[in-house]
Amino acid sequence: GKIAPELQEKMNVSSEEELISVWLWLKPIEKEKIDQVLLEKTGMNSEVYEDEERFEEEILPQIEAEVEAELGYEEAHSVVVQENLSDIASADLQSINGKEENAEYAMTPIDIAVSEEFDEYVAARRGIVKQEYLAANDKFIQEKNISTSADNIIYKSQYTSTLIVKATKSEILDYADSEMVESISFYTDEIQVSDADISLEQAGIYCEGGTGHTISGGWVAYDGLGIKIGILEAECGKYDSTASQLVGNSKIHFVDNIRSDGTTIESTVSSHATMVTSIIAGKTASVGGRTYTGVVPNATIYQMPVEYPSDCIRGFQQLVDKGVLVINYSGGSSVSEELYSSYDKEIDRLIAET
């Protein structure tokens, strides 16, 4: 049936009046519908934007022609040295400008225009996804007369067909009869804890020399310029804005995680939050005779605290609303031993839809 065994066990020992917190997994909206609405409203064809070969054949020539017409061929294909690049990156870009072997690691006006075009597509598609899922979820809530009070709807997804609500046994059985519902599972909020088991080698970073810069071996790797990154930090964590790699960095922002009742999470400065933020986007700094630099020091960072799984999935959506393309979360449940939990399932849904 649609009711998960763990939830059924909970229902078997609950009274008729007891409210049980449950995940309601509604049927997802077909991708084809999202793509069609996007095409009708914006003229953007997902099949083109999500296919690299087609994008290069159908969209790239238009962008190149527009930029070349505006700036001239030579300037359109020359490396742009941005004023807000880190000192190291700026100097290296100046030294390699025009060298063919380094072209793929630097940004020209055409590269910037391509990036902006894709960002526009991502934002437009996310807007359609949000519009369609909010409408579908609200329709189910209205049809089932679910109370919309903040203490009854724990989570209403903006980007997926997922709800977390409090319901009696009879209400759960009624939801299970709905054609809109795929499955229902038991929901528990578990304290999230930080995970410090970070494999630095995955990002080409080695503890012996500290956090390595994206410039190495005589070429310039991508340093995050123009990219927005979200950081969800367990244990209500907040980075230390006075830390040597983070102080004075106007691109790193702490943002409140707003819960369904309108309250925010009270954050606490933590070493884990500071370490993660520094690894991702710390500026060049010398500590104890060693020089450290983040992986993408020119990215824009939004760091947000979480306490429970509901804070994490809600925070995920708030970061998506800010236009982030990457979200880091190094934490997990303090008690759950599930290999693939309902929380994991919703994160996968959010990733797929955004």
CSV table of C-alpha atoms in Angstrom, one decimal:
chain,number,residue,atom,x,y,z
A,1,GLY,CA,0.0,0.0,0.0
A,2,LYS,CA,0.9,3.7,0.0
A,3,ILE,CA,1.4,3.8,3.8
A,4,ALA,CA,5.0,3.0,4.9
A,5,PRO,CA,5.4,0.1,7.4
A,6,GLU,CA,6.9,2.4,10.1
A,7,LEU,CA,4.0,4.8,9.8
A,8,GLN,CA,1.5,1.9,9.9
A,9,GLU,CA,3.1,0.8,13.2
A,10,LYS,CA,2.8,4.3,14.6
A,11,MET,CA,-0.9,4.4,13.6
A,12,ASN,CA,-1.6,1.0,15.2
A,13,VAL,CA,-0.6,2.4,18.7
A,14,SER,CA,-2.1,5.9,18.2
A,15,SER,CA,-5.5,7.1,19.3
A,16,GLU,CA,-8.0,8.4,16.8
A,17,GLU,CA,-7.4,12.0,17.9
A,18,GLU,CA,-3.6,11.9,18.0
A,19,LEU,CA,-1.8,14.0,15.4
A,20,ILE,CA,1.0,12.2,13.6
A,21,SER,CA,3.6,14.0,11.5
A,22,VAL,CA,3.8,12.5,8.0
A,23,TRP,CA,5.6,13.0,4.7
A,24,LEU,CA,3.0,13.2,1.9
A,25,TRP,CA,4.7,12.3,-1.4
A,26,LEU,CA,2.4,13.6,-4.1
A,27,LYS,CA,2.8,12.6,-7.8
A,28,PRO,CA,5.5,14.8,-9.4
A,29,ILE,CA,4.7,17.1,-12.3
A,30,GLU,CA,5.9,15.7,-15.6
A,31,LYS,CA,9.0,17.3,-16.9
A,32,GLU,CA,7.4,17.7,-20.3
A,33,LYS,CA,4.7,20.0,-18.8
A,34,ILE,CA,7.4,22.2,-17.1
A,35,ASP,CA,9.3,22.4,-20.4
A,36,GLN,CA,6.2,23.3,-22.4
A,37,VAL,CA,5.2,26.1,-20.0
A,38,LEU,CA,8.8,27.4,-20.1
A,39,LEU,CA,8.8,27.4,-23.9
A,40,GLU,CA,5.4,29.2,-24.1
A,41,LYS,CA,6.3,31.9,-21.5
A,42,THR,CA,10.0,32.5,-22.4
A,43,GLY,CA,10.7,30.9,-25.8
A,44,MET,CA,13.5,28.9,-24.1
A,45,ASN,CA,13.7,25.3,-25.3
A,46,SER,CA,14.9,23.0,-22.5
A,47,GLU,CA,16.1,20.4,-25.0
A,48,VAL,CA,18.5,22.9,-26.5
A,49,TYR,CA,19.7,24.5,-23.2
A,50,GLU,CA,20.3,21.1,-21.6
A,51,ASP,CA,22.1,19.5,-24.5
A,52,GLU,CA,25.6,20.9,-24.8
A,53,GLU,CA,26.0,20.1,-28.6
A,54,ARG,CA,22.7,21.7,-29.5
A,55,PHE,CA,23.4,24.7,-27.3
A,56,GLU,CA,26.7,25.2,-29.1
A,57,GLU,CA,25.1,24.8,-32.5
A,58,GLU,CA,21.9,26.9,-31.9
A,59,ILE,CA,22.6,29.4,-29.1
A,60,LEU,CA,26.3,30.0,-29.0
A,61,PRO,CA,26.6,31.5,-32.6
A,62,GLN,CA,23.9,34.0,-31.7
A,63,ILE,CA,25.7,35.1,-28.6
A,64,GLU,CA,29.0,35.3,-30.4
A,65,ALA,CA,27.5,37.4,-33.2
A,66,GLU,CA,25.9,39.8,-30.7
A,67,VAL,CA,29.0,40.3,-28.6
A,68,GLU,CA,31.3,40.7,-31.6
A,69,ALA,CA,28.9,43.3,-33.1
A,70,GLU,CA,28.9,45.3,-29.9
A,71,LEU,CA,32.7,45.0,-29.0
A,72,GLY,CA,34.5,44.0,-32.2
A,73,TYR,CA,36.0,40.6,-32.8
A,74,GLU,CA,39.3,41.1,-31.0
A,75,GLU,CA,37.8,42.5,-27.7
A,76,ALA,CA,35.0,39.9,-27.8
A,77,HIS,CA,37.6,37.1,-27.7
A,78,SER,CA,40.1,38.7,-25.2
A,79,VAL,CA,40.4,37.7,-21.6
A,80,VAL,CA,38.6,40.1,-19.2
A,81,VAL,CA,40.5,41.1,-16.1
A,82,GLN,CA,37.8,41.8,-13.5
A,83,GLU,CA,38.4,44.4,-10.8
A,84,ASN,CA,37.0,42.1,-8.1
A,85,LEU,CA,39.3,39.1,-8.8
A,86,SER,CA,41.7,38.1,-6.1
A,87,ASP,CA,45.2,39.7,-6.6
A,88,ILE,CA,46.7,36.4,-7.6
A,89,ALA,CA,44.1,35.6,-10.2
A,90,SER,CA,44.1,39.1,-11.7
A,91,ALA,CA,47.9,39.1,-12.1
A,92,ASP,CA,47.9,35.7,-13.6
A,93,LEU,CA,45.2,36.5,-16.1
A,94,GLN,CA,47.1,39.6,-17.2
A,95,SER,CA,50.2,37.4,-17.8
A,96,ILE,CA,48.4,34.8,-19.8
A,97,ASN,CA,46.0,37.1,-21.8
A,98,GLY,CA,46.1,36.0,-25.4
A,99,LYS,CA,48.0,32.7,-24.8
A,100,GLU,CA,46.1,30.0,-26.6
A,101,GLU,CA,47.2,27.2,-24.2
A,102,ASN,CA,45.4,29.0,-21.3
A,103,ALA,CA,42.3,30.2,-23.1
A,104,GLU,CA,40.0,27.6,-21.6
A,105,TYR,CA,40.8,28.7,-18.1
A,106,ALA,CA,40.0,32.4,-18.5
A,107,MET,CA,36.8,34.3,-19.3
A,108,THR,CA,36.2,36.4,-22.4
A,109,PRO,CA,33.2,38.7,-22.9
A,110,ILE,CA,31.7,35.9,-25.0
A,111,ASP,CA,32.2,33.4,-22.1
A,112,ILE,CA,30.6,35.9,-19.7
A,113,ALA,CA,27.6,36.3,-22.1
A,114,VAL,CA,27.2,32.6,-22.3
A,115,SER,CA,27.3,32.2,-18.6
A,116,GLU,CA,24.7,35.0,-18.2
A,117,GLU,CA,22.5,33.3,-20.8
A,118,PHE,CA,22.5,30.0,-19.0
A,119,ASP,CA,21.9,31.7,-15.7
A,120,GLU,CA,18.9,33.3,-17.2
A,121,TYR,CA,17.6,29.9,-18.4
A,122,VAL,CA,18.1,28.4,-14.9
A,123,ALA,CA,16.3,31.2,-13.2
A,124,ALA,CA,13.4,31.1,-15.7
A,125,ARG,CA,13.0,27.3,-15.4
A,126,ARG,CA,13.2,27.5,-11.6
A,127,GLY,CA,10.5,30.1,-11.7
A,128,ILE,CA,8.2,27.9,-13.7
A,129,VAL,CA,8.9,24.8,-11.5
A,130,LYS,CA,8.1,26.9,-8.4
A,131,GLN,CA,4.9,28.3,-9.9
A,132,GLU,CA,3.6,24.8,-11.0
A,133,TYR,CA,4.5,23.0,-7.8
A,134,LEU,CA,3.1,25.7,-5.5
A,135,ALA,CA,-0.2,25.5,-7.4
A,136,ALA,CA,-0.3,21.7,-7.3
A,137,ASN,CA,0.5,21.5,-3.6
A,138,ASP,CA,-2.0,24.3,-2.7
A,139,LYS,CA,-4.7,22.4,-4.8
A,140,PHE,CA,-4.2,19.3,-2.7
A,141,ILE,CA,-4.2,21.2,0.6
A,142,GLN,CA,-7.5,22.9,-0.4
A,143,GLU,CA,-9.2,19.7,-1.7
A,144,LYS,CA,-8.3,17.9,1.6
A,145,ASN,CA,-9.2,20.8,3.8
A,146,ILE,CA,-5.7,20.7,5.5
A,147,SER,CA,-5.3,23.4,8.0
A,148,THR,CA,-2.7,25.9,6.8
A,149,SER,CA,-1.6,27.0,10.2
A,150,ALA,CA,2.1,27.1,10.7
A,151,ASP,CA,2.0,24.4,13.4
A,152,ASN,CA,0.1,22.0,11.2
A,153,ILE,CA,2.0,22.3,7.9
A,154,ILE,CA,5.6,21.6,8.9
A,155,TYR,CA,6.9,21.9,5.3
A,156,LYS,CA,5.3,22.8,2.0
A,157,SER,CA,7.8,22.4,-0.8
A,158,GLN,CA,8.0,25.1,-3.5
A,159,TYR,CA,10.0,23.0,-6.0
A,160,THR,CA,8.7,19.4,-5.4
A,161,SER,CA,5.4,17.7,-4.8
A,162,THR,CA,6.2,17.1,-1.1
A,163,LEU,CA,4.4,18.1,2.1
A,164,ILE,CA,5.0,17.4,5.8
A,165,VAL,CA,1.8,17.7,7.8
A,166,LYS,CA,0.2,16.6,11.0
A,167,ALA,CA,-2.7,14.3,10.6
A,168,THR,CA,-5.0,11.9,12.4
A,169,LYS,CA,-5.2,8.2,11.4
A,170,SER,CA,-8.5,8.8,9.5
A,171,GLU,CA,-7.0,11.8,7.7
A,172,ILE,CA,-3.9,9.7,6.7
A,173,LEU,CA,-6.2,6.9,5.3
A,174,ASP,CA,-8.1,9.6,3.4
A,175,TYR,CA,-4.9,11.0,1.9
A,176,ALA,CA,-3.8,7.5,0.9
A,177,ASP,CA,-7.0,7.1,-1.1
A,178,SER,CA,-6.2,10.2,-3.2
A,179,GLU,CA,-4.9,9.6,-6.7
A,180,MET,CA,-2.6,12.6,-6.2
A,181,VAL,CA,-0.7,10.7,-3.5
A,182,GLU,CA,2.1,8.3,-4.3
A,183,SER,CA,3.1,7.3,-0.7
A,184,ILE,CA,3.0,8.4,2.9
A,185,SER,CA,5.8,7.9,5.5
A,186,PHE,CA,6.4,8.8,9.1
A,187,TYR,CA,8.2,12.0,9.8
A,188,THR,CA,10.6,12.7,12.7
A,189,ASP,CA,12.8,15.8,13.2
A,190,GLU,CA,16.3,14.8,14.3
A,191,ILE,CA,19.0,17.1,15.4
A,192,GLN,CA,21.6,17.6,12.7
A,193,VAL,CA,25.3,17.4,13.5
A,194,SER,CA,28.3,18.6,11.6
A,195,ASP,CA,30.6,16.1,9.8
A,196,ALA,CA,34.3,17.0,9.9
A,197,ASP,CA,35.3,14.0,7.9
A,198,ILE,CA,36.3,16.0,4.8
A,199,SER,CA,38.5,14.5,2.1
A,200,LEU,CA,40.5,17.5,1.0
A,201,GLU,CA,42.2,15.6,-1.7
A,202,GLN,CA,38.9,15.4,-3.6
A,203,ALA,CA,39.4,19.1,-4.4
A,204,GLY,CA,43.1,19.0,-5.0
A,205,ILE,CA,43.8,20.4,-1.6
A,206,TYR,CA,46.6,19.1,0.6
A,207,CYS,CA,47.0,19.6,4.3
A,208,GLU,CA,50.8,20.0,4.1
A,209,GLY,CA,50.5,23.2,2.2
A,210,GLY,CA,47.1,24.4,3.5
A,211,THR,CA,44.2,25.1,1.2
A,212,GLY,CA,45.6,25.4,-2.4
A,213,HIS,CA,44.6,28.1,-4.8
A,214,THR,CA,42.9,27.3,-8.1
A,215,ILE,CA,46.0,28.7,-9.9
A,216,SER,CA,48.6,26.0,-10.1
A,217,GLY,CA,50.9,24.4,-12.7
A,218,GLY,CA,51.1,27.6,-14.7
A,219,TRP,CA,47.4,27.8,-15.7
A,220,VAL,CA,44.3,29.4,-14.2
A,221,ALA,CA,41.5,27.1,-13.1
A,222,TYR,CA,38.0,28.4,-12.6
A,223,ASP,CA,37.9,30.4,-9.4
A,224,GLY,CA,34.1,30.8,-9.0
A,225,LEU,CA,33.7,34.3,-10.5
A,226,GLY,CA,30.0,34.8,-11.2
A,227,ILE,CA,28.9,31.7,-9.4
A,228,LYS,CA,26.7,31.6,-6.3
A,229,ILE,CA,27.3,28.9,-3.7
A,230,GLY,CA,25.1,28.0,-0.7
A,231,ILE,CA,26.4,26.5,2.5
A,232,LEU,CA,24.0,24.8,4.9
A,233,GLU,CA,25.6,24.5,8.3
A,234,ALA,CA,24.4,21.9,10.9
A,235,GLU,CA,24.3,22.7,14.7
A,236,CYS,CA,23.0,26.2,13.9
A,237,GLY,CA,26.5,27.0,12.7
A,238,LYS,CA,27.7,30.4,11.5
A,239,TYR,CA,31.2,31.3,10.1
A,240,ASP,CA,33.5,33.6,12.0
A,241,SER,CA,33.6,36.8,10.0
A,242,THR,CA,36.8,37.8,11.8
A,243,ALA,CA,38.7,34.7,10.6
A,244,SER,CA,41.9,35.6,8.7
A,245,GLN,CA,40.5,34.2,5.3
A,246,LEU,CA,37.0,35.6,5.7
A,247,VAL,CA,37.4,39.1,7.3
A,248,GLY,CA,36.3,41.9,5.0
A,249,ASN,CA,35.0,39.6,2.3
A,250,SER,CA,31.9,41.3,0.9
A,251,LYS,CA,31.0,38.3,-1.2
A,252,ILE,CA,30.4,36.0,1.8
A,253,HIS,CA,26.9,36.5,3.4
A,254,PHE,CA,25.3,35.0,6.4
A,255,VAL,CA,21.5,34.6,5.7
A,256,ASP,CA,18.7,33.6,8.1
A,257,ASN,CA,16.9,30.3,7.7
A,258,ILE,CA,13.2,31.2,7.9
A,259,ARG,CA,10.9,28.6,9.3
A,260,SER,CA,7.3,28.1,8.3
A,261,ASP,CA,6.1,30.0,11.4
A,262,GLY,CA,8.2,33.0,10.4
A,263,THR,CA,10.8,32.6,13.1
A,264,THR,CA,14.6,32.2,12.4
A,265,ILE,CA,17.2,29.9,13.7
A,266,GLU,CA,19.5,31.3,16.4
A,267,SER,CA,23.0,30.7,15.1
A,268,THR,CA,26.3,30.1,16.9
A,269,VAL,CA,29.7,30.8,15.5
A,270,SER,CA,31.5,27.5,15.0
A,271,SER,CA,34.9,26.2,13.9
A,272,HIS,CA,33.2,23.8,11.4
A,273,ALA,CA,31.3,26.6,9.7
A,274,THR,CA,34.4,28.8,9.6
A,275,MET,CA,36.5,25.9,8.2
A,276,VAL,CA,34.0,24.9,5.5
A,277,THR,CA,33.5,28.5,4.3
A,278,SER,CA,37.3,29.1,4.3
A,279,ILE,CA,38.0,26.0,2.3
A,280,ILE,CA,35.4,27.0,-0.3
A,281,ALA,CA,36.0,30.7,-0.6
A,282,GLY,CA,38.6,31.9,1.7
A,283,LYS,CA,40.9,34.7,0.5
A,284,THR,CA,44.6,34.4,0.5
A,285,ALA,CA,46.0,34.6,4.0
A,286,SER,CA,49.2,33.5,5.8
A,287,VAL,CA,48.8,31.7,9.1
A,288,GLY,CA,51.7,30.2,11.0
A,289,GLY,CA,54.0,30.7,8.1
A,290,ARG,CA,51.7,29.0,5.6
A,291,THR,CA,49.7,30.5,2.8
A,292,TYR,CA,46.1,29.5,2.5
A,293,THR,CA,43.5,30.3,-0.2
A,294,GLY,CA,40.0,28.9,-0.9
A,295,VAL,CA,39.1,26.7,-3.8
A,296,VAL,CA,36.8,29.4,-5.4
A,297,PRO,CA,37.7,32.7,-3.7
A,298,ASN,CA,35.7,34.8,-6.1
A,299,ALA,CA,32.4,33.0,-5.7
A,300,THR,CA,29.5,34.6,-3.9
A,301,ILE,CA,28.6,32.7,-0.8
A,302,TYR,CA,25.4,32.4,1.2
A,303,GLN,CA,25.8,30.5,4.5
A,304,MET,CA,22.7,29.4,6.4
A,305,PRO,CA,22.3,27.6,9.7
A,306,VAL,CA,20.2,24.4,10.2
A,307,GLU,CA,19.1,22.5,13.2
A,308,TYR,CA,16.6,19.9,12.0
A,309,PRO,CA,16.1,18.1,8.6
A,310,SER,CA,13.1,20.4,8.0
A,311,ASP,CA,15.4,23.4,8.3
A,312,CYS,CA,17.8,21.8,5.7
A,313,ILE,CA,15.2,21.2,3.0
A,314,ARG,CA,13.5,24.5,3.7
A,315,GLY,CA,16.9,26.2,3.6
A,316,PHE,CA,17.8,24.5,0.4
A,317,GLN,CA,14.8,26.2,-1.3
A,318,GLN,CA,15.7,29.6,0.2
A,319,LEU,CA,19.2,29.3,-1.3
A,320,VAL,CA,17.7,28.2,-4.6
A,321,ASP,CA,15.6,31.4,-4.5
A,322,LYS,CA,18.9,33.3,-4.3
A,323,GLY,CA,20.1,31.8,-7.5
A,324,VAL,CA,22.8,29.4,-6.1
A,325,LEU,CA,24.1,26.7,-8.4
A,326,VAL,CA,26.0,24.7,-5.8
A,327,ILE,CA,25.0,23.8,-2.2
A,328,ASN,CA,27.4,22.3,0.3
A,329,TYR,CA,26.1,20.4,3.4
A,330,SER,CA,28.5,18.4,5.5
A,331,GLY,CA,26.3,17.1,8.2
A,332,GLY,CA,23.7,14.5,9.0
A,333,SER,CA,21.4,13.0,11.6
A,334,SER,CA,22.7,12.3,15.1
A,335,VAL,CA,20.5,9.2,15.6
A,336,SER,CA,19.1,7.9,12.3
A,337,GLU,CA,20.8,4.8,10.9
A,338,GLU,CA,18.7,4.7,7.6
A,339,LEU,CA,20.9,4.3,4.5
A,340,TYR,CA,18.4,6.3,2.5
A,341,SER,CA,15.9,8.3,4.5
A,342,SER,CA,12.8,10.3,3.5
A,343,TYR,CA,15.0,13.4,4.0
A,344,ASP,CA,17.5,12.0,1.5
A,345,LYS,CA,14.6,11.3,-0.9
A,346,GLU,CA,13.4,14.9,-0.7
A,347,ILE,CA,16.9,16.3,-1.2
A,348,ASP,CA,17.2,14.2,-4.4
A,349,ARG,CA,13.8,15.5,-5.5
A,350,LEU,CA,14.9,19.1,-4.9
A,351,ILE,CA,18.2,18.6,-6.8
A,352,ALA,CA,16.4,17.0,-9.8
A,353,GLU,CA,13.8,19.8,-10.0
A,354,THR,CA,16.2,22.8,-9.5
